[in-house]
Amino acid sequence: MARILIVEDTPGNMLLTSIMLESGGHTLYCAERARAGIDIARAQRPDLILMDVQMPELDGIAAVAILKAEPLTQAIPVAALTAYVMKGDRERMLAAGFDGYIEKPIDYDSFMAEVARLLGPAPPA
């Protein structure tokens, strides 16, 4: 399965996303802050990054800009995990460099569908 980095500062959201992804057999890396997440992305080069947008110190929008500017990490798809769900927020996140958009509170079916979309088709067995 895939190697997925979760960057999320809210423990409940980290636990929820971890449980859902582990049930799918994915290997997880976790960071509570964007700077730590960027360091993990550089070192591990995961298949997907799920990035909270609202975090202290460095927000997810600034973090995705850093990741997309670096040759080592720019090809890794990054999904915004966000409570920004007003009209236009999805488009704003995609314009900021995110490859996907996952609303909070998280809905299991839409969450797993977006993860699958961002990971692309499974390789043949």
JSON list of C-alpha atoms in Angstrom, two decimals:
[
{"chain": "A", "resi": 1, "resn": "MET", "atom": "CA", "xyz": [0.00, 0.00, 0.00]},
{"chain": "A", "resi": 2, "resn": "ALA", "atom": "CA", "xyz": [0.98, 3.66, 0.02]},
{"chain": "A", "resi": 3, "resn": "ARG", "atom": "CA", "xyz": [3.19, 5.67, 2.34]},
{"chain": "A", "resi": 4, "resn": "ILE", "atom": "CA", "xyz": [1.18, 8.65, 3.56]},
{"chain": "A", "resi": 5, "resn": "LEU", "atom": "CA", "xyz": [2.30, 11.65, 5.64]},
{"chain": "A", "resi": 6, "resn": "ILE", "atom": "CA", "xyz": [-0.35, 13.28, 7.82]},
{"chain": "A", "resi": 7, "resn": "VAL", "atom": "CA", "xyz": [0.42, 16.81, 9.02]},
{"chain": "A", "resi": 8, "resn": "GLU", "atom": "CA", "xyz": [-2.27, 17.71, 11.57]},
{"chain": "A", "resi": 9, "resn": "ASP", "atom": "CA", "xyz": [-2.07, 19.61, 14.85]},
{"chain": "A", "resi": 10, "resn": "THR", "atom": "CA", "xyz": [-5.38, 18.44, 16.32]},
{"chain": "A", "resi": 11, "resn": "PRO", "atom": "CA", "xyz": [-4.93, 15.09, 18.10]},
{"chain": "A", "resi": 12, "resn": "GLY", "atom": "CA", "xyz": [-8.49, 13.89, 17.40]},
{"chain": "A", "resi": 13, "resn": "ASN", "atom": "CA", "xyz": [-8.17, 14.56, 13.68]},
{"chain": "A", "resi": 14, "resn": "MET", "atom": "CA", "xyz": [-4.76, 12.88, 13.61]},
{"chain": "A", "resi": 15, "resn": "LEU", "atom": "CA", "xyz": [-6.21, 9.80, 15.34]},
{"chain": "A", "resi": 16, "resn": "LEU", "atom": "CA", "xyz": [-9.24, 9.64, 13.02]},
{"chain": "A", "resi": 17, "resn": "THR", "atom": "CA", "xyz": [-7.25, 9.96, 9.81]},
{"chain": "A", "resi": 18, "resn": "SER", "atom": "CA", "xyz": [-4.64, 7.49, 11.07]},
{"chain": "A", "resi": 19, "resn": "ILE", "atom": "CA", "xyz": [-7.25, 4.85, 11.91]},
{"chain": "A", "resi": 20, "resn": "MET", "atom": "CA", "xyz": [-8.94, 5.20, 8.52]},
{"chain": "A", "resi": 21, "resn": "LEU", "atom": "CA", "xyz": [-5.67, 4.99, 6.59]},
{"chain": "A", "resi": 22, "resn": "GLU", "atom": "CA", "xyz": [-4.22, 2.15, 8.66]},
{"chain": "A", "resi": 23, "resn": "SER", "atom": "CA", "xyz": [-7.40, 0.15, 8.05]},
{"chain": "A", "resi": 24, "resn": "GLY", "atom": "CA", "xyz": [-6.57, 0.48, 4.35]},
{"chain": "A", "resi": 25, "resn": "GLY", "atom": "CA", "xyz": [-3.11, -0.98, 4.94]},
{"chain": "A", "resi": 26, "resn": "HIS", "atom": "CA", "xyz": [-1.18, 2.25, 4.40]},
{"chain": "A", "resi": 27, "resn": "THR", "atom": "CA", "xyz": [2.11, 3.08, 6.12]},
{"chain": "A", "resi": 28, "resn": "LEU", "atom": "CA", "xyz": [1.86, 6.37, 7.97]},
{"chain": "A", "resi": 29, "resn": "TYR", "atom": "CA", "xyz": [4.19, 9.17, 8.95]},
{"chain": "A", "resi": 30, "resn": "CYS", "atom": "CA", "xyz": [2.77, 11.80, 11.28]},
{"chain": "A", "resi": 31, "resn": "ALA", "atom": "CA", "xyz": [3.72, 15.37, 12.17]},
{"chain": "A", "resi": 32, "resn": "GLU", "atom": "CA", "xyz": [1.96, 17.85, 14.42]},
{"chain": "A", "resi": 33, "resn": "ARG", "atom": "CA", "xyz": [3.54, 20.92, 12.78]},
{"chain": "A", "resi": 34, "resn": "ALA", "atom": "CA", "xyz": [4.20, 21.94, 9.19]},
{"chain": "A", "resi": 35, "resn": "ARG", "atom": "CA", "xyz": [7.97, 22.35, 9.56]},
{"chain": "A", "resi": 36, "resn": "ALA", "atom": "CA", "xyz": [8.31, 18.82, 10.94]},
{"chain": "A", "resi": 37, "resn": "GLY", "atom": "CA", "xyz": [6.08, 17.58, 8.11]},
{"chain": "A", "resi": 38, "resn": "ILE", "atom": "CA", "xyz": [8.30, 19.25, 5.51]},
{"chain": "A", "resi": 39, "resn": "ASP", "atom": "CA", "xyz": [11.35, 17.56, 7.06]},
{"chain": "A", "resi": 40, "resn": "ILE", "atom": "CA", "xyz": [9.63, 14.16, 6.96]},
{"chain": "A", "resi": 41, "resn": "ALA", "atom": "CA", "xyz": [8.54, 14.72, 3.35]},
{"chain": "A", "resi": 42, "resn": "ARG", "atom": "CA", "xyz": [12.12, 15.53, 2.36]},
{"chain": "A", "resi": 43, "resn": "ALA", "atom": "CA", "xyz": [13.53, 12.48, 4.15]},
{"chain": "A", "resi": 44, "resn": "GLN", "atom": "CA", "xyz": [10.85, 9.87, 3.39]},
{"chain": "A", "resi": 45, "resn": "ARG", "atom": "CA", "xyz": [9.30, 11.13, 0.12]},
{"chain": "A", "resi": 46, "resn": "PRO", "atom": "CA", "xyz": [5.84, 9.69, 0.83]},
{"chain": "A", "resi": 47, "resn": "ASP", "atom": "CA", "xyz": [3.33, 8.84, -1.88]},
{"chain": "A", "resi": 48, "resn": "LEU", "atom": "CA", "xyz": [0.81, 11.37, -0.50]},
{"chain": "A", "resi": 49, "resn": "ILE", "atom": "CA", "xyz": [0.72, 14.19, 2.03]},
{"chain": "A", "resi": 50, "resn": "LEU", "atom": "CA", "xyz": [-2.45, 15.19, 3.91]},
{"chain": "A", "resi": 51, "resn": "MET", "atom": "CA", "xyz": [-1.86, 18.73, 5.20]},
{"chain": "A", "resi": 52, "resn": "ASP", "atom": "CA", "xyz": [-3.95, 20.62, 7.72]},
{"chain": "A", "resi": 53, "resn": "VAL", "atom": "CA", "xyz": [-4.40, 24.19, 6.54]},
{"chain": "A", "resi": 54, "resn": "GLN", "atom": "CA", "xyz": [-4.71, 25.97, 9.90]},
{"chain": "A", "resi": 55, "resn": "MET", "atom": "CA", "xyz": [-1.66, 25.33, 12.08]},
{"chain": "A", "resi": 56, "resn": "PRO", "atom": "CA", "xyz": [0.45, 27.50, 14.37]},
{"chain": "A", "resi": 57, "resn": "GLU", "atom": "CA", "xyz": [3.88, 28.76, 13.31]},
{"chain": "A", "resi": 58, "resn": "LEU", "atom": "CA", "xyz": [3.57, 27.84, 9.61]},
{"chain": "A", "resi": 59, "resn": "ASP", "atom": "CA", "xyz": [0.20, 27.17, 7.99]},
{"chain": "A", "resi": 60, "resn": "GLY", "atom": "CA", "xyz": [-0.54, 24.54, 5.38]},
{"chain": "A", "resi": 61, "resn": "ILE", "atom": "CA", "xyz": [-0.68, 27.04, 2.52]},
{"chain": "A", "resi": 62, "resn": "ALA", "atom": "CA", "xyz": [2.86, 28.22, 3.22]},
{"chain": "A", "resi": 63, "resn": "ALA", "atom": "CA", "xyz": [4.00, 24.62, 3.71]},
{"chain": "A", "resi": 64, "resn": "VAL", "atom": "CA", "xyz": [2.58, 23.43, 0.38]},
{"chain": "A", "resi": 65, "resn": "ALA", "atom": "CA", "xyz": [4.33, 26.34, -1.35]},
{"chain": "A", "resi": 66, "resn": "ILE", "atom": "CA", "xyz": [7.64, 25.17, 0.12]},
{"chain": "A", "resi": 67, "resn": "LEU", "atom": "CA", "xyz": [7.01, 21.54, -0.86]},
{"chain": "A", "resi": 68, "resn": "LYS", "atom": "CA", "xyz": [5.97, 22.42, -4.42]},
{"chain": "A", "resi": 69, "resn": "ALA", "atom": "CA", "xyz": [9.01, 24.70, -4.87]},
{"chain": "A", "resi": 70, "resn": "GLU", "atom": "CA", "xyz": [11.53, 21.96, -4.06]},
{"chain": "A", "resi": 71, "resn": "PRO", "atom": "CA", "xyz": [12.51, 19.45, -6.77]},
{"chain": "A", "resi": 72, "resn": "LEU", "atom": "CA", "xyz": [12.72, 16.65, -4.18]},
{"chain": "A", "resi": 73, "resn": "THR", "atom": "CA", "xyz": [9.09, 17.04, -3.04]},
{"chain": "A", "resi": 74, "resn": "GLN", "atom": "CA", "xyz": [7.26, 18.91, -5.80]},
{"chain": "A", "resi": 75, "resn": "ALA", "atom": "CA", "xyz": [5.77, 15.80, -7.43]},
{"chain": "A", "resi": 76, "resn": "ILE", "atom": "CA", "xyz": [4.24, 14.48, -4.18]},
{"chain": "A", "resi": 77, "resn": "PRO", "atom": "CA", "xyz": [0.48, 15.10, -4.20]},
{"chain": "A", "resi": 78, "resn": "VAL", "atom": "CA", "xyz": [-0.69, 17.18, -1.25]},
{"chain": "A", "resi": 79, "resn": "ALA", "atom": "CA", "xyz": [-4.30, 17.35, -0.09]},
{"chain": "A", "resi": 80, "resn": "ALA", "atom": "CA", "xyz": [-5.63, 20.17, 2.06]},
{"chain": "A", "resi": 81, "resn": "LEU", "atom": "CA", "xyz": [-7.32, 18.94, 5.23]},
{"chain": "A", "resi": 82, "resn": "THR", "atom": "CA", "xyz": [-9.48, 21.89, 6.12]},
{"chain": "A", "resi": 83, "resn": "ALA", "atom": "CA", "xyz": [-12.48, 23.29, 7.91]},
{"chain": "A", "resi": 84, "resn": "TYR", "atom": "CA", "xyz": [-12.56, 26.03, 5.23]},
{"chain": "A", "resi": 85, "resn": "VAL", "atom": "CA", "xyz": [-15.74, 24.92, 3.50]},
{"chain": "A", "resi": 86, "resn": "MET", "atom": "CA", "xyz": [-17.26, 28.16, 2.29]},
{"chain": "A", "resi": 87, "resn": "LYS", "atom": "CA", "xyz": [-17.95, 28.85, -1.37]},
{"chain": "A", "resi": 88, "resn": "GLY", "atom": "CA", "xyz": [-14.67, 29.35, -3.18]},
{"chain": "A", "resi": 89, "resn": "ASP", "atom": "CA", "xyz": [-12.47, 27.75, -0.50]},
{"chain": "A", "resi": 90, "resn": "ARG", "atom": "CA", "xyz": [-11.84, 24.60, -2.55]},
{"chain": "A", "resi": 91, "resn": "GLU", "atom": "CA", "xyz": [-10.76, 26.66, -5.55]},
{"chain": "A", "resi": 92, "resn": "ARG", "atom": "CA", "xyz": [-8.57, 28.85, -3.32]},
{"chain": "A", "resi": 93, "resn": "MET", "atom": "CA", "xyz": [-6.79, 25.78, -1.90]},
{"chain": "A", "resi": 94, "resn": "LEU", "atom": "CA", "xyz": [-6.22, 24.29, -5.34]},
{"chain": "A", "resi": 95, "resn": "ALA", "atom": "CA", "xyz": [-4.91, 27.64, -6.61]},
{"chain": "A", "resi": 96, "resn": "ALA", "atom": "CA", "xyz": [-2.51, 27.74, -3.64]},
{"chain": "A", "resi": 97, "resn": "GLY", "atom": "CA", "xyz": [-0.87, 24.52, -4.85]},
{"chain": "A", "resi": 98, "resn": "PHE", "atom": "CA", "xyz": [-2.83, 21.73, -3.20]},
{"chain": "A", "resi": 99, "resn": "ASP", "atom": "CA", "xyz": [-3.64, 18.76, -5.41]},
{"chain": "A", "resi": 100, "resn": "GLY", "atom": "CA", "xyz": [-6.75, 17.78, -3.47]},
{"chain": "A", "resi": 101, "resn": "TYR", "atom": "CA", "xyz": [-9.22, 19.04, -0.88]},
{"chain": "A", "resi": 102, "resn": "ILE", "atom": "CA", "xyz": [-10.72, 17.17, 2.08]},
{"chain": "A", "resi": 103, "resn": "GLU", "atom": "CA", "xyz": [-13.32, 18.87, 4.24]},
{"chain": "A", "resi": 104, "resn": "LYS", "atom": "CA", "xyz": [-13.55, 18.65, 8.02]},
{"chain": "A", "resi": 105, "resn": "PRO", "atom": "CA", "xyz": [-15.43, 17.17, 9.66]},
{"chain": "A", "resi": 106, "resn": "ILE", "atom": "CA", "xyz": [-14.14, 14.19, 7.74]},
{"chain": "A", "resi": 107, "resn": "ASP", "atom": "CA", "xyz": [-16.61, 11.93, 5.98]},
{"chain": "A", "resi": 108, "resn": "TYR", "atom": "CA", "xyz": [-15.16, 8.41, 5.65]},
{"chain": "A", "resi": 109, "resn": "ASP", "atom": "CA", "xyz": [-16.37, 7.69, 2.12]},
{"chain": "A", "resi": 110, "resn": "SER", "atom": "CA", "xyz": [-15.34, 11.02, 0.59]},
{"chain": "A", "resi": 111, "resn": "PHE", "atom": "CA", "xyz": [-12.03, 10.95, 2.50]},
{"chain": "A", "resi": 112, "resn": "MET", "atom": "CA", "xyz": [-11.10, 7.49, 1.23]},
{"chain": "A", "resi": 113, "resn": "ALA", "atom": "CA", "xyz": [-12.24, 8.36, -2.30]},
{"chain": "A", "resi": 114, "resn": "GLU", "atom": "CA", "xyz": [-10.04, 11.46, -2.39]},
{"chain": "A", "resi": 115, "resn": "VAL", "atom": "CA", "xyz": [-7.05, 9.53, -1.02]},
{"chain": "A", "resi": 116, "resn": "ALA", "atom": "CA", "xyz": [-7.55, 6.87, -3.69]},
{"chain": "A", "resi": 117, "resn": "ARG", "atom": "CA", "xyz": [-7.87, 9.51, -6.41]},
{"chain": "A", "resi": 118, "resn": "LEU", "atom": "CA", "xyz": [-4.67, 11.23, -5.35]},
{"chain": "A", "resi": 119, "resn": "LEU", "atom": "CA", "xyz": [-2.76, 7.97, -5.12]},
{"chain": "A", "resi": 120, "resn": "GLY", "atom": "CA", "xyz": [-3.85, 7.02, -8.63]},
{"chain": "A", "resi": 121, "resn": "PRO", "atom": "CA", "xyz": [-4.54, 3.55, -9.96]},
{"chain": "A", "resi": 122, "resn": "ALA", "atom": "CA", "xyz": [-3.10, 0.62, -8.06]},
{"chain": "A", "resi": 123, "resn": "PRO", "atom": "CA", "xyz": [-0.20, -1.13, -9.81]},
{"chain": "A", "resi": 124, "resn": "PRO", "atom": "CA", "xyz": [-1.05, -4.50, -11.34]},
{"chain": "A", "resi": 125, "resn": "ALA", "atom": "CA", "xyz": [-0.54, -7.48, -9.05]}
]
